PDB file of C-alpha atoms and ligand atoms in Angstrom:
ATOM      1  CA  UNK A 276     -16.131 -15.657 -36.574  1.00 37.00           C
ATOM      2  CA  UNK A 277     -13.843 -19.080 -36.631  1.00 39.00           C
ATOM      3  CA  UNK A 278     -14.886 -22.599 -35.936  1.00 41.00           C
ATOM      4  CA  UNK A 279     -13.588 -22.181 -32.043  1.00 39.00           C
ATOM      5  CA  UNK A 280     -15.619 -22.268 -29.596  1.00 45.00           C
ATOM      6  CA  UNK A 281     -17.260 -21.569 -26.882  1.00 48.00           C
ATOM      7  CA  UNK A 282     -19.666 -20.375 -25.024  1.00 49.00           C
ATOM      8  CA  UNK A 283     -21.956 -23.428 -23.282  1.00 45.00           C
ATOM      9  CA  UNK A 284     -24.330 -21.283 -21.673  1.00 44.00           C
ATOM     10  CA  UNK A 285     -25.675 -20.235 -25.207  1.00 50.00           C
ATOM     11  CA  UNK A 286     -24.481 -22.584 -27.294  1.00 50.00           C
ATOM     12  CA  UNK A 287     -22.941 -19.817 -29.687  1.00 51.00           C
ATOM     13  CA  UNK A 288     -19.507 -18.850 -30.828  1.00 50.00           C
ATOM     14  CA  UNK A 289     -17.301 -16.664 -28.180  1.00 56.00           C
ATOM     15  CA  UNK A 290     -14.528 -16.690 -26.995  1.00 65.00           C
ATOM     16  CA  UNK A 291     -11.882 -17.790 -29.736  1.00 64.00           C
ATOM     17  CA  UNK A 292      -8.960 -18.474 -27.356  1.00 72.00           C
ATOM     18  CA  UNK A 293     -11.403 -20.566 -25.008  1.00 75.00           C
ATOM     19  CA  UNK A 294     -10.908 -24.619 -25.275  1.00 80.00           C
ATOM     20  CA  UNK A 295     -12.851 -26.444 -27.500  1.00 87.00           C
ATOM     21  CA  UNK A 296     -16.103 -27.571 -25.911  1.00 92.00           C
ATOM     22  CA  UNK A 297     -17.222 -31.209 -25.942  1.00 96.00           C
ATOM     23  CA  UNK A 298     -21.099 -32.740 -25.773  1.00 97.00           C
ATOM     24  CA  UNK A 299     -21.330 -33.341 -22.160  1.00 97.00           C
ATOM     25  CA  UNK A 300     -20.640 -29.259 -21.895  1.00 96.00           C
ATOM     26  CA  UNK A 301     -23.479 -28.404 -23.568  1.00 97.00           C
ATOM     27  CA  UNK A 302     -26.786 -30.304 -22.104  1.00 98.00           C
ATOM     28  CA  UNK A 303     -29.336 -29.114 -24.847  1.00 98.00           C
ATOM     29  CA  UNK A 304     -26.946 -30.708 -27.479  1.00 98.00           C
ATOM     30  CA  UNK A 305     -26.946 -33.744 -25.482  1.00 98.00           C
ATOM     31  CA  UNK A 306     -30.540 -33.929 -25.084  1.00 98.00           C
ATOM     32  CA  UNK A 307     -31.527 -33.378 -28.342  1.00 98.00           C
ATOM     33  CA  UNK A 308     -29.123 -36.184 -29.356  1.00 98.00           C
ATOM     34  CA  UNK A 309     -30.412 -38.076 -27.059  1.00 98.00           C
ATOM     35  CA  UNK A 310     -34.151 -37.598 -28.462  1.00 98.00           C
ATOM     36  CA  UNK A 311     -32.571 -38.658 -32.113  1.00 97.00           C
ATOM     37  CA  UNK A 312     -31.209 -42.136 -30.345  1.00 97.00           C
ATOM     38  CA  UNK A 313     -34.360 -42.904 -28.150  1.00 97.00           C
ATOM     39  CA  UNK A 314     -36.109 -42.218 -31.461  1.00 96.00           C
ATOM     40  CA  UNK A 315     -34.077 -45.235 -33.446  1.00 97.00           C
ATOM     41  CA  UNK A 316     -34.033 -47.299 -29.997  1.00 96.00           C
ATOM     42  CA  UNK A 317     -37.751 -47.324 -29.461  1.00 95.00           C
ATOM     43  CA  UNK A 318     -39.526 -46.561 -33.045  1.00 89.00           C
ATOM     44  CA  UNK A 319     -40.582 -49.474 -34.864  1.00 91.00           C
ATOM     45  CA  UNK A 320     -39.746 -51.406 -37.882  1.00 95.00           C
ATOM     46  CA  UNK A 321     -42.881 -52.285 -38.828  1.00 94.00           C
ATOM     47  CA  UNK A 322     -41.426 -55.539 -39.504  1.00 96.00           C
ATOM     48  CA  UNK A 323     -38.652 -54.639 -41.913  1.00 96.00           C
ATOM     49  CA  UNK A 324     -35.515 -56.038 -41.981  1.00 97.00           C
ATOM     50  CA  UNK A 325     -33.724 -53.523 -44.012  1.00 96.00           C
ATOM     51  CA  UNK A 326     -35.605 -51.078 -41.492  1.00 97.00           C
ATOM     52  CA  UNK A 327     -34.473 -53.024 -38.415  1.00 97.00           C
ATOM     53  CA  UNK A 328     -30.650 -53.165 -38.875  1.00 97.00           C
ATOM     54  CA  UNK A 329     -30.808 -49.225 -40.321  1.00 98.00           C
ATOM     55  CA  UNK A 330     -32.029 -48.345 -36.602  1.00 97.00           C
ATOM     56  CA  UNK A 331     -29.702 -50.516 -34.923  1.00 97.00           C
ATOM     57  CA  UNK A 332     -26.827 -49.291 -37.366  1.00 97.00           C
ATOM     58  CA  UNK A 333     -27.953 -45.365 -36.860  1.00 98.00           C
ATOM     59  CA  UNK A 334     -28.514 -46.191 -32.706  1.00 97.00           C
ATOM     60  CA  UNK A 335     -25.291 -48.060 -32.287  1.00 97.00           C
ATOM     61  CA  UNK A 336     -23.224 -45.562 -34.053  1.00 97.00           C
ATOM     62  CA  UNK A 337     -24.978 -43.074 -32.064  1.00 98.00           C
ATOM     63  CA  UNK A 338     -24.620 -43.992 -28.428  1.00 98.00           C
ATOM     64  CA  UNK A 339     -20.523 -44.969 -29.200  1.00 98.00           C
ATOM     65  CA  UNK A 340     -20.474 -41.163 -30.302  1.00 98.00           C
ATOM     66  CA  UNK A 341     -22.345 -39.550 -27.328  1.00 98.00           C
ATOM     67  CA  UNK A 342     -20.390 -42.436 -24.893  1.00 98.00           C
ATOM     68  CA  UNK A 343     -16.789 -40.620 -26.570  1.00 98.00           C
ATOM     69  CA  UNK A 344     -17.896 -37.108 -25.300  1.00 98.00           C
ATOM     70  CA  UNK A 345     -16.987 -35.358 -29.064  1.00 97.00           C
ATOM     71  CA  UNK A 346     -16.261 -31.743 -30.008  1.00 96.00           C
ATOM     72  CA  UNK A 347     -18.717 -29.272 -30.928  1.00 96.00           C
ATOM     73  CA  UNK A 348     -17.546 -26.957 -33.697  1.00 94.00           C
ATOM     74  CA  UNK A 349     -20.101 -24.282 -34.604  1.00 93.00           C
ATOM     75  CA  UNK A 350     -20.000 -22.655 -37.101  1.00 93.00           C
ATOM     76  CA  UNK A 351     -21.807 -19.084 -37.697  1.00 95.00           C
ATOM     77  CA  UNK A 352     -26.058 -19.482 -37.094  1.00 96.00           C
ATOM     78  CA  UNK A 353     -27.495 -19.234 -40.572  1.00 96.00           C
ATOM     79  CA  UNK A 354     -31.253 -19.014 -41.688  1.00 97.00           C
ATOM     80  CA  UNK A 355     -32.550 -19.293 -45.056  1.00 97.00           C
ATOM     81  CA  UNK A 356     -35.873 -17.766 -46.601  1.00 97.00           C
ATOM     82  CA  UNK A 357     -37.520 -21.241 -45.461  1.00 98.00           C
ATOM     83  CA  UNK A 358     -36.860 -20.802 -41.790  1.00 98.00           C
ATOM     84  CA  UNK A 359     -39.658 -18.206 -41.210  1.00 98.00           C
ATOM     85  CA  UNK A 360     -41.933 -21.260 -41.438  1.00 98.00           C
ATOM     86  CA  UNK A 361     -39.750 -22.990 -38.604  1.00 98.00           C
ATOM     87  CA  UNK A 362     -41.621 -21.388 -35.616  1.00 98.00           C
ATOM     88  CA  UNK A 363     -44.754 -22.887 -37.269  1.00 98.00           C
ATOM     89  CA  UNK A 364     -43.432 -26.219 -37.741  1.00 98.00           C
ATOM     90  CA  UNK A 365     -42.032 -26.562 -34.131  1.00 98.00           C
ATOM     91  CA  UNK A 366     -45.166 -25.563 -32.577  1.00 97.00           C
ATOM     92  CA  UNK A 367     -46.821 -27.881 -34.618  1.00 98.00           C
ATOM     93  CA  UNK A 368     -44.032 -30.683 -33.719  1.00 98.00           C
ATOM     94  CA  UNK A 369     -44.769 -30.170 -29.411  1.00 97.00           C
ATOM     95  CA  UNK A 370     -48.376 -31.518 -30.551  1.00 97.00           C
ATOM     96  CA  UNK A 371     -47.331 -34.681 -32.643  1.00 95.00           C
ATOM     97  CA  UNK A 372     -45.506 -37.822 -31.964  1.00 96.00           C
ATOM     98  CA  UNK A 373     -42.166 -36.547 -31.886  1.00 97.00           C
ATOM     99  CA  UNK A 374     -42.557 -34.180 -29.580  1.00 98.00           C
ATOM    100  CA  UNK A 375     -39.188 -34.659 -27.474  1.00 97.00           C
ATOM    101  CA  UNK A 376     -37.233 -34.118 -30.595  1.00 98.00           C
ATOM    102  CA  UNK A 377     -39.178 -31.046 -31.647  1.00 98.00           C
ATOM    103  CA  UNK A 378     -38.888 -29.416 -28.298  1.00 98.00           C
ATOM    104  CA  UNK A 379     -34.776 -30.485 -28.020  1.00 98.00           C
ATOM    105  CA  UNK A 380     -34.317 -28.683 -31.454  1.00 98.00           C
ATOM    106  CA  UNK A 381     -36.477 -25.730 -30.250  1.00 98.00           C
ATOM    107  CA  UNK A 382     -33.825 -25.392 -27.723  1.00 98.00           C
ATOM    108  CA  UNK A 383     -31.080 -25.039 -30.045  1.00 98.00           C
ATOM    109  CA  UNK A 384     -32.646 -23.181 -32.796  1.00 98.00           C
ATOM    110  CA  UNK A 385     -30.329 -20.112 -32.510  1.00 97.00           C
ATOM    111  CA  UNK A 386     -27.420 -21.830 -33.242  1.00 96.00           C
ATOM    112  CA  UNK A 387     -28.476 -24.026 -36.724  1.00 98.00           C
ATOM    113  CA  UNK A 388     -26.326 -23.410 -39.817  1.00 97.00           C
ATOM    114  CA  UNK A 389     -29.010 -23.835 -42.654  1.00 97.00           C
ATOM    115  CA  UNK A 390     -28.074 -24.702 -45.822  1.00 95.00           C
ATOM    116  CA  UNK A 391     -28.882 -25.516 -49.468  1.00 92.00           C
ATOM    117  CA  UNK A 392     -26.221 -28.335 -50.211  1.00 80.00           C
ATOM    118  CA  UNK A 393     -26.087 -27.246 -53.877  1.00 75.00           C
ATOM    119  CA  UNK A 394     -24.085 -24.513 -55.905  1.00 74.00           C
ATOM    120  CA  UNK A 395     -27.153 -24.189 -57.676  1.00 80.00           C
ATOM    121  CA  UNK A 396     -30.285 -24.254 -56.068  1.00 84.00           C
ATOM    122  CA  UNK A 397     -33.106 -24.371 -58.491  1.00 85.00           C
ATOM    123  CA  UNK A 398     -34.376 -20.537 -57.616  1.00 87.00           C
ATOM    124  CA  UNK A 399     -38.188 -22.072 -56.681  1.00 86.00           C
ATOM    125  CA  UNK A 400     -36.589 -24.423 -53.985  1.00 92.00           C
ATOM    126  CA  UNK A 401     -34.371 -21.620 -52.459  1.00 94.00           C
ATOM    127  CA  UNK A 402     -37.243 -20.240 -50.926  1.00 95.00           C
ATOM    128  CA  UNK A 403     -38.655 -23.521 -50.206  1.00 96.00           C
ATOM    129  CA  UNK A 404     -36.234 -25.350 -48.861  1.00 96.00           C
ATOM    130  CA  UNK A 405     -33.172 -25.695 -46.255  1.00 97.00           C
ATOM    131  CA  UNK A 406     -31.151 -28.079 -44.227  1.00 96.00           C
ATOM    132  CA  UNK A 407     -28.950 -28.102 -41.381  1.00 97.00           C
ATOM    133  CA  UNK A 408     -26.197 -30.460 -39.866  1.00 97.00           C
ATOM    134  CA  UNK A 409     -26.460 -31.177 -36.095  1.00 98.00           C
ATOM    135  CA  UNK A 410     -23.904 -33.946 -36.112  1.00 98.00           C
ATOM    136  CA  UNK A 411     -21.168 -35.085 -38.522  1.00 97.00           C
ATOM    137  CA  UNK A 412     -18.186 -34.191 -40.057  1.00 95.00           C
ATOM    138  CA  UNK A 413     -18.554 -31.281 -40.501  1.00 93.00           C
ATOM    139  CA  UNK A 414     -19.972 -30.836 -36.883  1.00 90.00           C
ATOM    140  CA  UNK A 415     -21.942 -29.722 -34.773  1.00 96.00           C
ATOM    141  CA  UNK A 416     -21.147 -32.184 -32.717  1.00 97.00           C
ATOM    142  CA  UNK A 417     -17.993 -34.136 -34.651  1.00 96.00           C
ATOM    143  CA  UNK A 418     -18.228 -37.856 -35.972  1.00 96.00           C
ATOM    144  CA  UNK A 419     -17.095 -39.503 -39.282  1.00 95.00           C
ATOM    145  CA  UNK A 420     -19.722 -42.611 -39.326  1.00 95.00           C
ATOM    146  CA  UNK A 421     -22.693 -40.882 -39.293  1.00 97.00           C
ATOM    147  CA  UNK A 422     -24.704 -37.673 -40.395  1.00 97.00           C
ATOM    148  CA  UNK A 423     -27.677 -36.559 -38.203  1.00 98.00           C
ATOM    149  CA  UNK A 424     -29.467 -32.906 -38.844  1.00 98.00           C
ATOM    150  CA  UNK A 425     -33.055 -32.061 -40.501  1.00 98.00           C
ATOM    151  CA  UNK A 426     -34.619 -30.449 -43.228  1.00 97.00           C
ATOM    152  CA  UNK A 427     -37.491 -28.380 -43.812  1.00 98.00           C
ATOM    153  CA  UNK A 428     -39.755 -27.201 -46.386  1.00 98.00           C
ATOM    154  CA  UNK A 429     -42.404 -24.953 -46.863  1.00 98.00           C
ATOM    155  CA  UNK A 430     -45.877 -25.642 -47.124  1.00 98.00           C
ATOM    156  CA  UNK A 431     -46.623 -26.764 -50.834  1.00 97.00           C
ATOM    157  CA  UNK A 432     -43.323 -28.094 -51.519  1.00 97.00           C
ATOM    158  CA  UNK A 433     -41.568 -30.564 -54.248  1.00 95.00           C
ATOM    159  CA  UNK A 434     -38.212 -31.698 -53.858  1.00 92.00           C
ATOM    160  CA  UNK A 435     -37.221 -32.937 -57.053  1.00 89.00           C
ATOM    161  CA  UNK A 436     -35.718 -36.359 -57.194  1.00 89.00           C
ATOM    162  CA  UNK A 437     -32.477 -37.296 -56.406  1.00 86.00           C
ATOM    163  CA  UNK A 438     -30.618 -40.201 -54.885  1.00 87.00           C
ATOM    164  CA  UNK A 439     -27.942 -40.650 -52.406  1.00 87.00           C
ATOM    165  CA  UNK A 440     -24.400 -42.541 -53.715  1.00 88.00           C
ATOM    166  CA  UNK A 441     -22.753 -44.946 -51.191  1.00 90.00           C
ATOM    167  CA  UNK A 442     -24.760 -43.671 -48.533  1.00 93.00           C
ATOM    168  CA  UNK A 443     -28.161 -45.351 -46.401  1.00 96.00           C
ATOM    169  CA  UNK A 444     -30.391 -42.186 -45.748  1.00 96.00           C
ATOM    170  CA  UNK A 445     -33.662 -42.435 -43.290  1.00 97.00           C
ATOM    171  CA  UNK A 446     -36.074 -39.384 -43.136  1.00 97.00           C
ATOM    172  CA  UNK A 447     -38.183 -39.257 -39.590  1.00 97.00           C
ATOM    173  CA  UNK A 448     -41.396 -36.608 -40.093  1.00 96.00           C
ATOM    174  CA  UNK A 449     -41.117 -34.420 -37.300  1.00 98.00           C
ATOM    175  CA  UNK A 450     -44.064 -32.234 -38.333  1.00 98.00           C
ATOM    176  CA  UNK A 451     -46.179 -31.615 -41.331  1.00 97.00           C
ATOM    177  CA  UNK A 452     -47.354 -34.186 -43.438  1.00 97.00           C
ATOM    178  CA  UNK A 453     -45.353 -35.251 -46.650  1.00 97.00           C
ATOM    179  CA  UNK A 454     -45.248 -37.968 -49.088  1.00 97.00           C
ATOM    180  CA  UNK A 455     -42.255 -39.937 -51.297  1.00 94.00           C
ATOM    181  CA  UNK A 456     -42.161 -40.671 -54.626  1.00 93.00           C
ATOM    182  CA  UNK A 457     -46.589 -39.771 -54.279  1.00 93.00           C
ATOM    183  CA  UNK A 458     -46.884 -43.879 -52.992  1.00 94.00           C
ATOM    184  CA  UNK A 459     -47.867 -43.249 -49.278  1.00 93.00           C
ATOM    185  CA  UNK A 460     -48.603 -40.217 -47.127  1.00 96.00           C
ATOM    186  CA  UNK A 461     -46.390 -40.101 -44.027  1.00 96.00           C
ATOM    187  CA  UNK A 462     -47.301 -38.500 -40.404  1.00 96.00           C
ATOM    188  CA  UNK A 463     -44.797 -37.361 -37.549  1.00 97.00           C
ATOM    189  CA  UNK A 464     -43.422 -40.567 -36.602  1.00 96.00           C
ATOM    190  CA  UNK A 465     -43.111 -42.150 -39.801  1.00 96.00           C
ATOM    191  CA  UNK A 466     -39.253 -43.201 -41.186  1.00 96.00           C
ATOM    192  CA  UNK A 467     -38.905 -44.290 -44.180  1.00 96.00           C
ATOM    193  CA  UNK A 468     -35.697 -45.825 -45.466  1.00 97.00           C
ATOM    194  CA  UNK A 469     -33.721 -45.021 -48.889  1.00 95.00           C
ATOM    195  CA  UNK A 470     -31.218 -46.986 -49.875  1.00 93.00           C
ATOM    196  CA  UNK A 471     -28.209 -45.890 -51.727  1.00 92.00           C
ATOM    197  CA  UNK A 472     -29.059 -45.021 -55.059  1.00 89.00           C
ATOM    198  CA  UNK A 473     -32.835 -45.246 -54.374  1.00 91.00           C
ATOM    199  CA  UNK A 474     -34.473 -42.322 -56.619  1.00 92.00           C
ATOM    200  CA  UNK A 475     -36.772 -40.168 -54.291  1.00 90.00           C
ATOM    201  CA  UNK A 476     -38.737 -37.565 -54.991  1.00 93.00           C
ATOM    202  CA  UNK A 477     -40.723 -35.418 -51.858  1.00 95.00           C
ATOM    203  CA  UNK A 478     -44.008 -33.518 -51.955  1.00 97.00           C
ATOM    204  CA  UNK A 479     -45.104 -31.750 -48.651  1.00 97.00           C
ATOM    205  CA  UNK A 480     -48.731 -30.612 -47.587  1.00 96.00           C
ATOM    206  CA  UNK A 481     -50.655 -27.066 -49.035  1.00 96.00           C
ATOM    207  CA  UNK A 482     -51.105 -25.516 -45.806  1.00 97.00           C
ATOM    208  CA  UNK A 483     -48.436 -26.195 -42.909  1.00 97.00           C
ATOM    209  CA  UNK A 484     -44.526 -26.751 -43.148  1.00 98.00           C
ATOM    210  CA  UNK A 485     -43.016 -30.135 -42.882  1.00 98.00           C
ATOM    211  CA  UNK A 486     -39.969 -30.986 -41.073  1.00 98.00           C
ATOM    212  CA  UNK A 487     -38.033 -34.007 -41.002  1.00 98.00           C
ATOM    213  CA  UNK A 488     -35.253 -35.671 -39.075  1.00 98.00           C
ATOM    214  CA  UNK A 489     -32.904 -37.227 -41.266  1.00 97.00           C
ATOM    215  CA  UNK A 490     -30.087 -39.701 -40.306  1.00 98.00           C
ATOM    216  CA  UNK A 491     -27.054 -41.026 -43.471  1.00 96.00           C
ATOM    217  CA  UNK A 492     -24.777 -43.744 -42.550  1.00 96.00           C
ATOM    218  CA  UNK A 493     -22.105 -44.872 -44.831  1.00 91.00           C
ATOM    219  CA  UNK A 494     -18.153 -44.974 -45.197  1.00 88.00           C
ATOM    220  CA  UNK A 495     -16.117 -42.014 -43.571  1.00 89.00           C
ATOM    221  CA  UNK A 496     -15.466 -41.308 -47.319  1.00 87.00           C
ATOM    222  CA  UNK A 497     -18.638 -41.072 -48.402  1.00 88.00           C
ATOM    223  CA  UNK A 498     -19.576 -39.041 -45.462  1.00 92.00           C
ATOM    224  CA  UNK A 499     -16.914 -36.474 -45.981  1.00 89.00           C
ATOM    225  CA  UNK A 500     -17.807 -35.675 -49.195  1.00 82.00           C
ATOM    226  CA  UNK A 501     -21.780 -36.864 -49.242  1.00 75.00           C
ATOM    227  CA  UNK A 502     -22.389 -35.755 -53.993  1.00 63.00           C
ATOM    228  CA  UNK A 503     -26.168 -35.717 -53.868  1.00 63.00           C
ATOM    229  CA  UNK A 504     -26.937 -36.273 -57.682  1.00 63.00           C
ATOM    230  CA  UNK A 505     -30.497 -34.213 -58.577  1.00 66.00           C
ATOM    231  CA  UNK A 506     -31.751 -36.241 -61.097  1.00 68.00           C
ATOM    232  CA  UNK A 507     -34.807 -34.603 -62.674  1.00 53.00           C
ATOM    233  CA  UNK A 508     -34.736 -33.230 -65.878  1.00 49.00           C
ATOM    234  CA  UNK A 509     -35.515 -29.330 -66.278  1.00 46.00           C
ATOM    235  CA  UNK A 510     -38.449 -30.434 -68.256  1.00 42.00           C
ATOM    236  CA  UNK A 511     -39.637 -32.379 -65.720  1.00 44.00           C
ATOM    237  CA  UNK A 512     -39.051 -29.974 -62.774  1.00 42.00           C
ATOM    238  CA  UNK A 513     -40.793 -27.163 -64.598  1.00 39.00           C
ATOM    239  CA  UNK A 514     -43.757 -29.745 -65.004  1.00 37.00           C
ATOM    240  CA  UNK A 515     -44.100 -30.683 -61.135  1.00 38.00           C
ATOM    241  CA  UNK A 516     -43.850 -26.756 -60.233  1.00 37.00           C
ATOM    242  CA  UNK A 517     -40.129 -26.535 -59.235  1.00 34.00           C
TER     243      UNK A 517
HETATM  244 FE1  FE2 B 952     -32.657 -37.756 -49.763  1.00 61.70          FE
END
């Protein structure tokens, strides 16, 4: 299957000789962008400024790219061990704060590429653990400026710590219940904001997946090519269970 497109009744790869489909094709793409901007519009900042000009920066960037009508480049759906838990964490997302998002990304759930991001995935995480890209260079929906998708992790989870270079990274909790470097507990609805080269280091809940929304803004360059530097030692990943 190529990266040509398109089929907008499904959302999937078809015809390869069809033209290339753009956002305002597609309504359940749109939407669930949509959901990510009225979630940076309306959330609040809890009286951060760092916070406060992160949503304005992921927002503005946002509604210029759904006002341009991009192209959506799909590439071939792709589930990891970790998305079995995904029906459990979307049904769990309707009931929580961010229930527009969760439902928008229910509606789309058969096309996600899910990913690992690594050439080596520590072998614990690979069943723990996945990502995928709804918007960004690499598509679905092309930009250069920004990086929107989500991540999710089974129940029982650690990430192990790592930091971001050049690049402003926000996490949103969809569902589950998580916590960051094991200082605060965060609830759908929470963002918290990492700043490039802040070391972070996630732990999710015993008994329910956690999925988060996660937006990176930064320079085209870093964007393209977006090194994410793990940062634990083995030594120390063997002692927190990765
Ligand atoms: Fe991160």
């Amino acid at each position: 299957m190529t990266d040509t497109q398109n089929d907008p009744a499904t959302a999937c790869p078809a015809d390869p000789t069809a033209p290339a489909l753009r956002l305002h094709d597609v309504p359940d793409w749109l939407y669930l962008l949509r959901e990510f901007e009225a979630l940076y519009r309306h959330g609040s900042a809890g009286g951060a400024r760092a916070i406060r000009s992160h949503r304005k920066r992921v927002r503005d960037t946002l509604s210029a790219i759904i006002d341009a009508n991009p192209e959506l480049t799909f590439r071939d759906p792709h589930a990891k061990p970790v998305t079995a838990h995904l029906g459990r964490a979307l049904d769990r997302g309707e009931r929580g704060a961010v229930a527009g998002l969760s439902r928008a990304l229910s509606r789309v759930a058969g096309a996600l590429t899910w990913e690992y991001g690594y050439e080596k995935v520590p072998k614990a995480l690979a069943r723990k653990y996945a990502y995928c890209e709804v918007l960004g260079p690499r598509g679905p929906v092309k930009a250069e400026r920004l990086i929107l998708g989500f991540v999710l992790f089974a129940p029982a989870t650690t990430y192990p710590q790592h930091s971001h270079k050049e690049i402003e990274e926000s996490y949103i909790s969809v569902s589950g219940d998580w916590s960051e470097n094991e200082v605060a507990v965060h609830a759908p609805g929470s963002l918290i904001l990492n700043r490039p080269g802040d070391e972070h280091r996630i732990t999710t809940a015993e008994l329910d997946p956690c999925l988060l929304a996660y937006a990176w803004v930064g320079a085209e360059s870093s964007l393209a090519a977006p090194g994410m530097k793990l940062t634990a030692t083995r030594k120390a990943r063997m002692a927190s269970g990765i």
